[in-house]
Tab-separated table of C-alpha atoms in Angstrom:
chain	number	residue	atom	x	y	z
J	1	UNK	CA	14.106	20.752	-1.618
J	2	UNK	CA	13.314	20.380	2.097
J	3	UNK	CA	12.837	24.103	2.634
J	4	UNK	CA	10.472	24.219	-0.308
J	5	UNK	CA	8.289	21.444	1.089
J	6	UNK	CA	8.269	23.211	4.459
J	7	UNK	CA	7.268	26.418	2.693
J	8	UNK	CA	4.391	24.687	0.896
J	9	UNK	CA	3.089	23.424	4.247
J	10	UNK	CA	3.281	26.873	5.825
J	11	UNK	CA	-0.107	28.347	4.759
J	12	UNK	CA	-1.975	25.276	5.991
J	13	UNK	CA	-0.177	25.307	9.327
J	14	UNK	CA	-0.900	29.002	9.644
J	15	UNK	CA	-4.665	28.389	9.276
J	16	UNK	CA	-4.467	25.647	11.898
J	17	UNK	CA	-2.580	27.958	14.279
J	18	UNK	CA	-5.109	30.742	13.761
J	19	UNK	CA	-8.017	28.434	14.546
J	20	UNK	CA	-6.347	27.243	17.755
J	21	UNK	CA	-5.583	30.853	18.736
J	22	UNK	CA	-9.173	31.868	17.979
J	23	UNK	CA	-10.472	28.974	20.058
J	24	UNK	CA	-8.203	29.926	22.941
J	25	UNK	CA	-9.471	33.528	22.845
J	26	UNK	CA	-13.101	32.426	22.445
J	27	UNK	CA	-12.845	30.339	25.588
J	28	UNK	CA	-10.971	33.051	27.542
J	29	UNK	CA	-13.559	35.699	26.669
J	30	UNK	CA	-16.406	33.345	27.597
J	31	UNK	CA	-17.782	33.005	24.065
J	32	UNK	CA	-17.542	29.241	24.303
J	33	UNK	CA	-18.412	27.449	27.524
J	34	UNK	CA	-15.276	26.180	29.191
J	35	UNK	CA	-17.113	23.064	30.355
J	36	UNK	CA	-17.705	21.935	26.777
J	37	UNK	CA	-14.500	23.133	25.157
J	38	UNK	CA	-11.496	23.692	27.380
J	39	UNK	CA	-8.866	26.063	25.936
J	40	UNK	CA	-6.396	24.326	23.605
J	41	UNK	CA	-3.514	25.092	25.967
J	42	UNK	CA	-5.261	23.217	28.794
J	43	UNK	CA	-5.866	20.248	26.483
J	44	UNK	CA	-2.225	20.367	25.464
J	45	UNK	CA	-1.155	20.195	29.113
J	46	UNK	CA	-3.425	17.205	29.747
J	47	UNK	CA	-2.092	15.560	26.623
J	48	UNK	CA	1.441	16.175	27.825
J	49	UNK	CA	0.630	14.521	31.141
J	50	UNK	CA	-0.745	11.446	29.349
J	51	UNK	CA	2.339	11.225	27.178
J	52	UNK	CA	4.887	11.904	29.918
J	53	UNK	CA	3.363	9.434	32.349
J	54	UNK	CA	3.250	6.734	29.681
J	55	UNK	CA	-0.422	6.298	30.431
J	56	UNK	CA	-1.210	6.517	26.717
J	57	UNK	CA	0.806	3.432	25.740
J	58	UNK	CA	-1.508	0.592	26.780
J	59	UNK	CA	-4.764	1.946	25.215
J	60	UNK	CA	-2.931	3.001	22.052
J	61	UNK	CA	-1.348	-0.431	21.665
J	62	UNK	CA	-4.685	-2.089	22.328
J	63	UNK	CA	-6.401	-0.138	19.534
J	64	UNK	CA	-3.453	-0.611	17.173
J	65	UNK	CA	-3.443	-4.344	17.759
J	66	UNK	CA	-7.156	-4.484	17.032
J	67	UNK	CA	-6.794	-2.464	13.820
J	68	UNK	CA	-3.812	-4.476	12.592
J	69	UNK	CA	-5.299	-7.887	13.349
J	70	UNK	CA	-8.674	-7.054	11.817
J	71	UNK	CA	-7.063	-5.378	8.837
J	72	UNK	CA	-4.746	-8.334	8.202
J	73	UNK	CA	-7.506	-10.947	8.475
J	74	UNK	CA	-9.991	-8.921	6.408
J	75	UNK	CA	-7.412	-8.156	3.708
J	76	UNK	CA	-6.242	-11.769	3.470
J	77	UNK	CA	-9.815	-13.034	3.132
J	78	UNK	CA	-10.673	-10.255	0.662
J	79	UNK	CA	-7.664	-10.979	-1.550
J	80	UNK	CA	-8.209	-14.751	-1.459
J	81	UNK	CA	-11.940	-14.373	-2.136
J	82	UNK	CA	-11.410	-11.826	-4.922
J	83	UNK	CA	-8.788	-14.020	-6.598
J	84	UNK	CA	-10.988	-17.113	-6.420
J	85	UNK	CA	-14.090	-15.261	-7.654
J	86	UNK	CA	-12.196	-13.450	-10.405
J	87	UNK	CA	-10.440	-16.545	-11.696
J	88	UNK	CA	-12.945	-19.389	-11.286
J	89	UNK	CA	-16.389	-18.614	-12.786
J	90	UNK	CA	-17.974	-21.348	-10.630
J	91	UNK	CA	-16.787	-19.652	-7.422
J	92	UNK	CA	-18.095	-16.337	-8.727
J	93	UNK	CA	-21.562	-17.758	-9.381
J	94	UNK	CA	-21.511	-19.383	-5.958
J	95	UNK	CA	-20.538	-16.321	-3.922
J	96	UNK	CA	-21.708	-13.315	-5.928
J	97	UNK	CA	-25.260	-13.103	-4.467
J	98	UNK	CA	-23.894	-13.351	-0.924
J	99	UNK	CA	-21.300	-10.642	-1.559
J	100	UNK	CA	-23.808	-8.324	-3.214
J	101	UNK	CA	-26.173	-8.792	-0.252
J	102	UNK	CA	-23.549	-8.176	2.430
J	103	UNK	CA	-21.609	-5.397	0.708
J	104	UNK	CA	-24.079	-2.499	1.043
J	105	UNK	CA	-24.755	-3.094	4.775
J	106	UNK	CA	-22.892	-0.483	6.825
J	107	UNK	CA	-20.688	-2.810	8.846
J	108	UNK	CA	-21.161	-0.646	11.948
J	109	UNK	CA	-24.743	-1.916	12.073
J	110	UNK	CA	-23.455	-5.475	12.382
J	111	UNK	CA	-21.637	-4.825	15.657
J	112	UNK	CA	-24.750	-5.249	17.883
J	113	UNK	CA	-25.701	-8.656	16.383
J	114	UNK	CA	-22.069	-9.743	16.500
J	115	UNK	CA	-22.057	-8.924	20.227
J	116	UNK	CA	-24.915	-11.380	20.668
J	117	UNK	CA	-22.893	-14.197	19.182
J	118	UNK	CA	-19.333	-13.337	20.098
J	119	UNK	CA	-19.713	-11.399	23.345
J	120	UNK	CA	-17.815	-8.165	23.969
J	121	UNK	CA	-14.281	-9.506	23.849
J	122	UNK	CA	-11.469	-9.411	21.315
J	123	UNK	CA	-13.121	-11.896	18.953
J	124	UNK	CA	-16.123	-9.637	18.410
J	125	UNK	CA	-13.973	-6.552	17.870
J	126	UNK	CA	-11.578	-8.233	15.453
J	127	UNK	CA	-14.500	-9.744	13.532
J	128	UNK	CA	-16.167	-6.335	13.212
J	129	UNK	CA	-13.007	-4.743	11.851
J	130	UNK	CA	-12.274	-7.661	9.522
J	131	UNK	CA	-15.815	-7.574	8.103
J	132	UNK	CA	-15.497	-3.880	7.291
J	133	UNK	CA	-12.109	-4.456	5.652
J	134	UNK	CA	-13.148	-7.553	3.702
J	135	UNK	CA	-15.563	-6.130	1.132
J	136	UNK	CA	-13.690	-3.192	-0.396
J	137	UNK	CA	-10.595	-5.411	-0.719
J	138	UNK	CA	-12.591	-8.279	-2.221
J	139	UNK	CA	-14.415	-6.142	-4.774
J	140	UNK	CA	-11.244	-4.359	-5.855
J	141	UNK	CA	-9.284	-7.607	-6.101
J	142	UNK	CA	-12.033	-9.100	-8.240
J	143	UNK	CA	-11.920	-6.106	-10.563
J	144	UNK	CA	-8.126	-6.257	-10.769
J	145	UNK	CA	-8.100	-9.984	-11.541
J	146	UNK	CA	-10.662	-9.549	-14.307
J	147	UNK	CA	-8.658	-6.696	-15.788
J	148	UNK	CA	-5.528	-8.809	-16.237
J	149	UNK	CA	-4.312	-8.353	-19.803
J	150	UNK	CA	-5.290	-11.240	-22.120
J	151	UNK	CA	-1.982	-10.993	-23.967
J	152	UNK	CA	-0.061	-11.362	-20.701
J	153	UNK	CA	-2.124	-14.420	-19.774
J	154	UNK	CA	-1.513	-15.930	-23.224
J	155	UNK	CA	2.226	-15.323	-22.749
J	156	UNK	CA	2.064	-17.379	-19.554
J	157	UNK	CA	0.104	-20.105	-21.347
J	158	UNK	CA	2.460	-20.376	-24.309
J	159	UNK	CA	5.348	-20.813	-21.843
J	160	UNK	CA	3.507	-23.579	-20.047
J	161	UNK	CA	2.703	-21.850	-16.759
J	162	UNK	CA	0.295	-23.750	-14.503
J	163	UNK	CA	-2.681	-22.194	-12.716
J	164	UNK	CA	-0.998	-21.784	-9.323
J	165	UNK	CA	2.119	-20.168	-10.783
J	166	UNK	CA	-0.006	-17.893	-12.977
J	167	UNK	CA	-2.156	-16.755	-10.046
J	168	UNK	CA	0.813	-16.131	-7.779
J	169	UNK	CA	3.224	-14.539	-10.232
J	170	UNK	CA	1.015	-12.930	-12.848
J	171	UNK	CA	-2.582	-12.321	-11.789
J	172	UNK	CA	-1.769	-11.220	-8.229
J	173	UNK	CA	0.933	-8.684	-9.158
J	174	UNK	CA	-1.176	-7.445	-12.092
J	175	UNK	CA	-4.083	-6.825	-9.717
J	176	UNK	CA	-1.893	-5.330	-6.983
J	177	UNK	CA	-2.601	-1.651	-7.760
J	178	UNK	CA	-6.348	-2.391	-7.464
J	179	UNK	CA	-5.864	-4.474	-4.312
J	180	UNK	CA	-3.864	-1.716	-2.647
J	181	UNK	CA	-6.479	0.895	-3.568
J	182	UNK	CA	-9.097	-1.291	-1.883
J	183	UNK	CA	-6.901	-1.746	1.171
J	184	UNK	CA	-6.425	2.024	1.469
J	185	UNK	CA	-10.198	2.501	1.647
J	186	UNK	CA	-10.428	-0.358	4.128
J	187	UNK	CA	-7.776	1.071	6.438
J	188	UNK	CA	-10.006	4.070	7.193
J	189	UNK	CA	-12.979	1.776	7.766
J	190	UNK	CA	-10.882	-0.431	10.047
J	191	UNK	CA	-10.170	2.490	12.351
J	192	UNK	CA	-13.842	3.534	12.424
J	193	UNK	CA	-14.997	0.020	13.297
J	194	UNK	CA	-12.261	-0.470	15.887
J	195	UNK	CA	-13.303	2.712	17.727
J	196	UNK	CA	-16.985	1.865	17.466
J	197	UNK	CA	-16.527	-1.708	18.685
J	198	UNK	CA	-14.510	-0.436	21.627
J	199	UNK	CA	-17.232	2.073	22.491
J	200	UNK	CA	-20.043	-0.467	22.286
J	201	UNK	CA	-18.182	-3.187	24.157
J	202	UNK	CA	-17.292	-0.707	26.900
J	203	UNK	CA	-13.766	-1.861	27.372
J	204	UNK	CA	-10.241	-1.271	26.187
J	205	UNK	CA	-8.597	1.074	23.725
J	206	UNK	CA	-8.921	4.676	22.598
J	207	UNK	CA	-12.559	4.423	21.514
J	208	UNK	CA	-13.674	3.261	24.938
J	209	UNK	CA	-11.636	5.973	26.680
J	210	UNK	CA	-13.085	8.798	24.587
J	211	UNK	CA	-16.627	7.717	25.457
J	212	UNK	CA	-15.723	6.998	29.089
J	213	UNK	CA	-14.101	10.416	29.603
J	214	UNK	CA	-17.108	12.149	28.065
J	215	UNK	CA	-19.471	10.295	30.405
J	216	UNK	CA	-17.269	11.121	33.388
J	217	UNK	CA	-17.161	14.839	32.400
J	218	UNK	CA	-13.377	14.644	32.072
J	219	UNK	CA	-13.623	16.816	28.990
J	220	UNK	CA	-9.956	17.752	28.702
J	221	UNK	CA	-8.983	14.071	28.848
J	222	UNK	CA	-11.585	13.282	26.213
J	223	UNK	CA	-10.037	15.775	23.810
J	224	UNK	CA	-6.526	14.570	24.632
J	225	UNK	CA	-7.432	10.976	23.744
J	226	UNK	CA	-9.162	12.216	20.612
J	227	UNK	CA	-5.936	13.887	19.521
J	228	UNK	CA	-3.993	10.666	20.132
J	229	UNK	CA	-6.549	8.822	17.973
J	230	UNK	CA	-6.197	11.427	15.220
J	231	UNK	CA	-2.427	11.056	15.226
J	232	UNK	CA	-2.815	7.275	15.037
J	233	UNK	CA	-5.047	7.640	11.968
J	234	UNK	CA	-2.546	9.985	10.352
J	235	UNK	CA	0.359	7.636	11.098
J	236	UNK	CA	-1.443	4.562	9.759
J	237	UNK	CA	-2.298	6.364	6.540
J	238	UNK	CA	1.277	7.577	6.102
J	239	UNK	CA	2.630	4.106	6.782
J	240	UNK	CA	0.280	2.620	4.210
J	241	UNK	CA	1.237	5.133	1.515
J	242	UNK	CA	4.884	4.276	2.146
J	243	UNK	CA	4.221	0.548	1.851
J	244	UNK	CA	2.152	1.123	-1.297
J	245	UNK	CA	4.924	3.101	-2.947
J	246	UNK	CA	7.402	0.340	-2.134
J	247	UNK	CA	5.109	-2.376	-3.492
J	248	UNK	CA	4.516	-0.462	-6.733
J	249	UNK	CA	8.112	0.758	-7.093
J	250	UNK	CA	8.205	-0.550	-10.674
J	251	UNK	CA	5.586	1.919	-11.909
J	252	UNK	CA	7.013	4.793	-13.940
J	253	UNK	CA	6.743	7.977	-11.864
J	254	UNK	CA	4.392	10.313	-13.658
J	255	UNK	CA	4.924	13.329	-11.419
V	1	UNK	CA	9.773	-33.762	-42.857
V	2	UNK	CA	6.693	-31.787	-41.897
V	3	UNK	CA	6.950	-30.393	-38.386
V	4	UNK	CA	3.828	-28.241	-38.142
V	5	UNK	CA	0.767	-29.524	-39.975
V	6	UNK	CA	-2.465	-27.579	-40.314
V	7	UNK	CA	-5.303	-29.691	-41.611
V	8	UNK	CA	-8.733	-28.405	-42.548
V	9	UNK	CA	-8.631	-25.623	-39.965
V	10	UNK	CA	-12.000	-23.885	-39.730
V	11	UNK	CA	-12.882	-21.200	-37.209
V	12	UNK	CA	-16.246	-19.791	-36.259
V	13	UNK	CA	-16.952	-17.120	-33.669
V	14	UNK	CA	-20.366	-16.884	-32.019
V	15	UNK	CA	-22.277	-13.788	-33.116
V	16	UNK	CA	-24.976	-12.031	-31.148
V	17	UNK	CA	-27.569	-12.209	-33.896
V	18	UNK	CA	-27.963	-15.207	-36.143
V	19	UNK	CA	-25.588	-18.085	-36.879
V	20	UNK	CA	-21.913	-18.057	-35.853
V	21	UNK	CA	-19.597	-16.066	-38.128
V	22	UNK	CA	-17.199	-18.290	-40.072
V	23	UNK	CA	-13.891	-16.443	-40.321
V	24	UNK	CA	-11.715	-19.264	-41.630
V	25	UNK	CA	-12.533	-22.092	-44.020
V	26	UNK	CA	-10.558	-25.342	-44.272
V	27	UNK	CA	-7.018	-23.998	-44.246
V	28	UNK	CA	-4.437	-26.760	-44.770
V	29	UNK	CA	-0.679	-26.516	-45.209
V	30	UNK	CA	2.490	-27.734	-43.525
V	31	UNK	CA	5.754	-26.234	-42.361
V	32	UNK	CA	8.808	-28.446	-42.744
V	33	UNK	CA	11.298	-29.003	-39.973
V	34	UNK	CA	13.870	-26.181	-40.023
V	35	UNK	CA	11.856	-24.135	-42.496
V	36	UNK	CA	11.097	-20.419	-42.324
V	37	UNK	CA	7.477	-20.000	-43.367
V	38	UNK	CA	5.773	-16.632	-43.715
V	39	UNK	CA	1.999	-16.250	-43.633
V	40	UNK	CA	0.891	-13.269	-45.682
V	41	UNK	CA	-2.567	-11.862	-46.097
V	42	UNK	CA	-4.634	-8.662	-46.095
V	43	UNK	CA	-5.299	-7.118	-42.700
V	44	UNK	CA	-8.262	-8.591	-40.852
V	45	UNK	CA	-7.960	-11.935	-42.636
V	46	UNK	CA	-7.361	-13.883	-39.434
V	47	UNK	CA	-3.633	-14.545	-39.796
V	48	UNK	CA	-3.143	-14.126	-36.053
V	49	UNK	CA	-6.138	-16.341	-35.344
V	50	UNK	CA	-4.536	-19.079	-37.430
V	51	UNK	CA	-1.241	-18.664	-35.554
V	52	UNK	CA	-3.006	-18.848	-32.197
V	53	UNK	CA	-4.657	-22.091	-33.218
V	54	UNK	CA	-1.263	-23.499	-34.226
V	55	UNK	CA	0.068	-22.444	-30.803
V	56	UNK	CA	-2.781	-24.110	-28.928
V	57	UNK	CA	-3.943	-20.779	-27.527
V	58	UNK	CA	-7.257	-20.997	-29.372
V	59	UNK	CA	-9.122	-24.166	-30.377
V	60	UNK	CA	-10.204	-24.531	-34.016
V	61	UNK	CA	-13.929	-25.127	-34.644
V	62	UNK	CA	-12.980	-28.070	-36.815
V	63	UNK	CA	-9.811	-29.491	-38.297
V	64	UNK	CA	-6.601	-29.840	-36.339
V	65	UNK	CA	-3.058	-28.624	-35.942
V	66	UNK	CA	-0.273	-31.147	-35.339
V	67	UNK	CA	3.218	-30.426	-34.074
V	68	UNK	CA	5.789	-33.191	-34.440
V	69	UNK	CA	2.932	-35.539	-35.354
V	70	UNK	CA	0.986	-34.843	-32.135
V	71	UNK	CA	-2.378	-33.138	-32.167
V	72	UNK	CA	-2.339	-29.682	-30.579
V	73	UNK	CA	-4.833	-29.213	-27.757
V	74	UNK	CA	-3.391	-26.600	-25.467
V	75	UNK	CA	0.035	-24.937	-25.745
V	76	UNK	CA	2.623	-27.609	-26.641
V	77	UNK	CA	6.062	-27.494	-24.968
V	78	UNK	CA	8.006	-27.351	-28.242
V	79	UNK	CA	6.330	-24.183	-29.560
V	80	UNK	CA	6.492	-20.603	-28.280
V	81	UNK	CA	4.355	-17.700	-29.446
V	82	UNK	CA	5.900	-14.242	-29.853
V	83	UNK	CA	3.313	-11.501	-29.530
V	84	UNK	CA	2.915	-8.424	-31.660
V	85	UNK	CA	2.167	-6.265	-28.613
V	86	UNK	CA	5.386	-6.498	-26.608
V	87	UNK	CA	4.130	-3.731	-24.291
V	88	UNK	CA	1.328	-6.034	-23.203
V	89	UNK	CA	3.144	-9.367	-23.216
V	90	UNK	CA	6.034	-8.266	-20.946
V	91	UNK	CA	5.335	-7.898	-17.226
V	92	UNK	CA	5.783	-4.225	-16.307
V	93	UNK	CA	6.634	-4.992	-12.671
V	94	UNK	CA	9.538	-7.257	-13.609
V	95	UNK	CA	12.923	-6.095	-14.775
V	96	UNK	CA	14.285	-7.351	-18.073
V	97	UNK	CA	16.159	-10.306	-16.525
V	98	UNK	CA	13.077	-11.568	-14.678
V	99	UNK	CA	10.940	-11.070	-17.777
V	100	UNK	CA	13.217	-13.465	-19.653
V	101	UNK	CA	13.403	-15.858	-16.684
V	102	UNK	CA	9.581	-15.976	-17.064
V	103	UNK	CA	10.068	-18.621	-19.789
V	104	UNK	CA	11.570	-21.314	-17.568
V	105	UNK	CA	11.287	-20.282	-13.889
V	106	UNK	CA	8.340	-22.614	-13.283
V	107	UNK	CA	10.437	-25.549	-14.473
V	108	UNK	CA	13.963	-24.887	-13.184
V	109	UNK	CA	13.414	-22.295	-10.409
V	110	UNK	CA	14.045	-18.550	-10.238
V	111	UNK	CA	17.789	-18.684	-9.627
V	112	UNK	CA	18.740	-20.918	-12.541
V	113	UNK	CA	16.181	-19.193	-14.748
V	114	UNK	CA	17.907	-15.854	-14.109
V	115	UNK	CA	21.257	-17.299	-15.105
V	116	UNK	CA	19.698	-18.676	-18.300
V	117	UNK	CA	18.149	-15.259	-18.929
V	118	UNK	CA	21.548	-13.537	-18.945
V	119	UNK	CA	22.724	-15.885	-21.709
V	120	UNK	CA	19.675	-15.150	-23.881
V	121	UNK	CA	19.933	-11.396	-23.282
V	122	UNK	CA	23.512	-11.459	-24.553
V	123	UNK	CA	22.325	-13.333	-27.645
V	124	UNK	CA	19.815	-10.610	-28.567
V	125	UNK	CA	22.314	-7.821	-27.861
V	126	UNK	CA	20.956	-6.754	-24.498
V	127	UNK	CA	23.826	-7.837	-22.219
V	128	UNK	CA	23.921	-5.485	-19.237
V	129	UNK	CA	20.263	-4.462	-19.485
V	130	UNK	CA	18.999	-7.065	-17.019
V	131	UNK	CA	18.204	-4.551	-14.277
V	132	UNK	CA	16.231	-2.187	-16.527
V	133	UNK	CA	12.460	-2.180	-16.532
V	134	UNK	CA	10.629	-2.598	-19.862
V	135	UNK	CA	9.299	0.974	-19.845
V	136	UNK	CA	12.878	2.257	-19.693
V	137	UNK	CA	13.659	0.629	-23.070
V	138	UNK	CA	12.778	1.562	-26.666
V	139	UNK	CA	10.183	-0.455	-28.568
V	140	UNK	CA	12.837	-2.345	-30.506
V	141	UNK	CA	14.672	-3.278	-27.324
V	142	UNK	CA	11.439	-4.424	-25.681
V	143	UNK	CA	10.754	-6.727	-28.621
V	144	UNK	CA	14.318	-8.058	-28.225
V	145	UNK	CA	13.430	-8.873	-24.619
V	146	UNK	CA	10.336	-10.721	-25.835
V	147	UNK	CA	12.476	-12.655	-28.337
V	148	UNK	CA	15.034	-13.493	-25.634
V	149	UNK	CA	12.188	-14.754	-23.469
V	150	UNK	CA	10.923	-16.993	-26.275
V	151	UNK	CA	14.450	-18.339	-26.882
V	152	UNK	CA	14.970	-19.074	-23.188
V	153	UNK	CA	12.253	-21.717	-23.469
V	154	UNK	CA	14.470	-23.419	-26.105
V	155	UNK	CA	11.588	-24.058	-28.482
V	156	UNK	CA	11.838	-26.060	-31.680
V	157	UNK	CA	9.093	-23.961	-33.261
V	158	UNK	CA	8.759	-20.197	-33.070
V	159	UNK	CA	5.347	-18.736	-33.895
V	160	UNK	CA	5.683	-15.005	-34.507
V	161	UNK	CA	2.710	-12.666	-34.802
V	162	UNK	CA	3.734	-9.551	-36.753
V	163	UNK	CA	6.637	-9.143	-34.353
V	164	UNK	CA	8.200	-6.163	-36.121
V	165	UNK	CA	5.120	-4.174	-37.125
V	166	UNK	CA	5.219	-1.787	-34.164
V	167	UNK	CA	8.819	-0.557	-34.551
V	168	UNK	CA	10.413	1.978	-36.901
V	169	UNK	CA	11.831	0.949	-40.283
V	170	UNK	CA	15.525	0.798	-39.321
V	171	UNK	CA	14.852	-1.109	-36.106
V	172	UNK	CA	12.758	-3.516	-38.165
V	173	UNK	CA	15.776	-4.278	-40.398
V	174	UNK	CA	17.899	-4.925	-37.279
V	175	UNK	CA	15.332	-7.264	-35.797
V	176	UNK	CA	14.873	-9.124	-39.093
V	177	UNK	CA	18.636	-9.715	-39.242
V	178	UNK	CA	18.577	-10.871	-35.619
V	179	UNK	CA	15.794	-13.374	-36.197
V	180	UNK	CA	17.529	-14.775	-39.307
V	181	UNK	CA	20.751	-15.212	-37.292
V	182	UNK	CA	18.948	-17.010	-34.521
V	183	UNK	CA	17.009	-19.189	-36.943
V	184	UNK	CA	20.248	-20.243	-38.679
V	185	UNK	CA	22.200	-20.854	-35.454
V	186	UNK	CA	19.539	-22.790	-33.622
V	187	UNK	CA	18.026	-24.622	-36.605
V	188	UNK	CA	14.559	-23.514	-35.552
V	189	UNK	CA	11.326	-23.923	-37.430
V	190	UNK	CA	9.597	-20.550	-37.778
V	191	UNK	CA	6.116	-19.525	-38.812
V	192	UNK	CA	5.853	-15.746	-39.025
V	193	UNK	CA	2.668	-13.827	-39.714
V	194	UNK	CA	2.983	-10.494	-41.500
V	195	UNK	CA	1.146	-8.100	-43.792
V	196	UNK	CA	4.460	-6.735	-45.090
V	197	UNK	CA	5.251	-8.302	-48.501
V	198	UNK	CA	8.955	-7.399	-48.433
V	199	UNK	CA	9.384	-8.800	-44.960
V	200	UNK	CA	7.803	-12.078	-46.013
V	201	UNK	CA	10.016	-12.401	-49.097
V	202	UNK	CA	13.188	-11.310	-47.320
V	203	UNK	CA	12.832	-13.741	-44.420
V	204	UNK	CA	11.006	-16.808	-45.669
V	205	UNK	CA	11.673	-20.012	-47.592
V	206	UNK	CA	8.011	-20.226	-48.543
V	207	UNK	CA	5.045	-17.900	-48.210
V	208	UNK	CA	1.482	-19.025	-47.498
V	209	UNK	CA	-0.886	-16.482	-49.034
V	210	UNK	CA	-4.298	-16.166	-47.408
V	211	UNK	CA	-7.467	-14.627	-48.819
V	212	UNK	CA	-9.932	-12.193	-47.289
V	213	UNK	CA	-12.647	-13.445	-44.906
V	214	UNK	CA	-13.819	-16.102	-44.805
V	215	UNK	CA	-10.144	-16.902	-45.023
V	216	UNK	CA	-8.839	-19.720	-47.184
V	217	UNK	CA	-5.378	-20.611	-48.403
V	218	UNK	CA	-4.827	-18.930	-51.804
V	219	UNK	CA	-1.441	-20.417	-52.679
V	220	UNK	CA	1.981	-21.321	-51.393
V	221	UNK	CA	4.837	-19.400	-52.995
V	222	UNK	CA	8.388	-20.755	-53.124
V	223	UNK	CA	10.746	-17.798	-52.491
V	224	UNK	CA	13.932	-19.376	-53.852
V	225	UNK	CA	16.311	-16.566	-52.895
V	226	UNK	CA	19.885	-17.493	-51.910
V	227	UNK	CA	21.002	-17.443	-48.269
V	228	UNK	CA	22.526	-15.839	-46.293
V	229	UNK	CA	20.319	-12.905	-47.147
V	230	UNK	CA	21.568	-9.358	-47.136
V	231	UNK	CA	19.350	-6.458	-46.079
V	232	UNK	CA	20.333	-4.426	-49.154
V	233	UNK	CA	21.634	-6.788	-51.865
V	234	UNK	CA	18.881	-9.396	-51.477
V	235	UNK	CA	16.244	-6.708	-51.906
V	236	UNK	CA	17.760	-5.713	-55.270
V	237	UNK	CA	17.789	-9.188	-56.828
V	238	UNK	CA	15.510	-9.661	-59.871
V	239	UNK	CA	13.740	-12.571	-58.159
V	240	UNK	CA	12.985	-10.383	-55.129
V	241	UNK	CA	11.533	-7.618	-57.311
V	242	UNK	CA	9.532	-10.097	-59.350
V	243	UNK	CA	8.034	-11.662	-56.209
V	244	UNK	CA	7.294	-8.277	-54.709
V	245	UNK	CA	5.488	-7.185	-57.883
V	246	UNK	CA	3.505	-10.378	-58.051
V	247	UNK	CA	2.535	-10.704	-54.367
V	248	UNK	CA	1.786	-7.011	-53.839
V	249	UNK	CA	-0.512	-7.097	-56.865
V	250	UNK	CA	-2.398	-10.085	-55.517
V	251	UNK	CA	-2.613	-8.594	-52.060
V	252	UNK	CA	-3.985	-5.312	-53.386
V	253	UNK	CA	-6.661	-7.029	-55.447
V	254	UNK	CA	-7.735	-9.104	-52.490
V	255	UNK	CA	-7.664	-6.079	-50.251
V	256	UNK	CA	-9.756	-3.935	-52.585
V	257	UNK	CA	-12.711	-6.252	-53.076
């Protein structure tokens, strides 16, 4: 079982290894300018230094905290808004124009105006991330709520369920697969906005460091931080898939 | 004494072009306390619509339903509706025990509701299946779960919408026997909608025959077969055969036109 999964990974890892080897040779033979692209082995050494010295911990934690806080706030608002809009027609009529106006704006473009109002501190960064997270979660929640089976809702009615109990124990779990799909999209956006907000605010976290290293011509460090960011993205995605599978454990496994 | 009274029930649905479509026209009849009433009619005649109006799930356009003398506006506590589509009425993310607890958890809390659920599951022959999920059970067993859920609410009136139409013939006989047992033990009042003539005769005290759309009440037939009923012997009685001949003939004529 394990050996088979390792075997299925092998071709992909081989391609990755070949690219790194090719890059190494390209730099050694002078094909690629060393100033722009240090050899992978040199980057690996720099990365090792960052890891061994523990220097990576504070910036990584700073970015993670930003992503988690923004993601949590944006998701909570998105779920609450989607539930309210999906369930109460009056709320839908009230908020739909606003949502449709805000939704297509790339949230990255909102960071500069947000800086005007909120400065360059944590509030601005968290708000940027939360705004990016909010809309995909809200729209998916809305769709999930509206798709709740009529028969299921009638079953709750004939047993005398009230609105609050129905929303909490029927509509929310019924919409959960949709909500989680929206949150998965939002997680990627959260990371993008976190890095961008850090870059524009010029302080704290992995995004700031990548830009700062590039400006200081510390190219190896830049790549090393980039790799740490990539691993963070990978880990967050893996963590989310795990949580999603746990939340939807009741679904019959089709494969 | 009449327990469920339907009086002048008329139903119209809005249509996109022109005036609203009238699907039901002044249907009036009553179900006595403790009676087993079947509602029989050709498919598409609005039997389920009538049942939903009795259950307070759908408002009539005019006329009214009364349960225990009180006008129905919204689902009344003494009646529970059992749905034809058990795959859609059970919650797929809940195991069988929690699906039955569904009936009372909002009144007595999760923990006591689960204990009550175990009792009902034993009654419908599903003791030990509490931890299974609905999709792990056969259709017949899922409908048993739905029946256990309805019973957990301890209703006085059970409104059943073609509850056995989606299971195979043998399972249907089992479920019919089960529902007769429960009806006898708990002294329930039952109104069951079906398009199956034999099912109506086998189960019911009286049968309300409906017409095609716009639906009206054609007649009420007194079954008059002895109880307890037997899945084989009852179906061979002269009275059973006579009723089957008569009702099937009427149903076919109404269906054909």
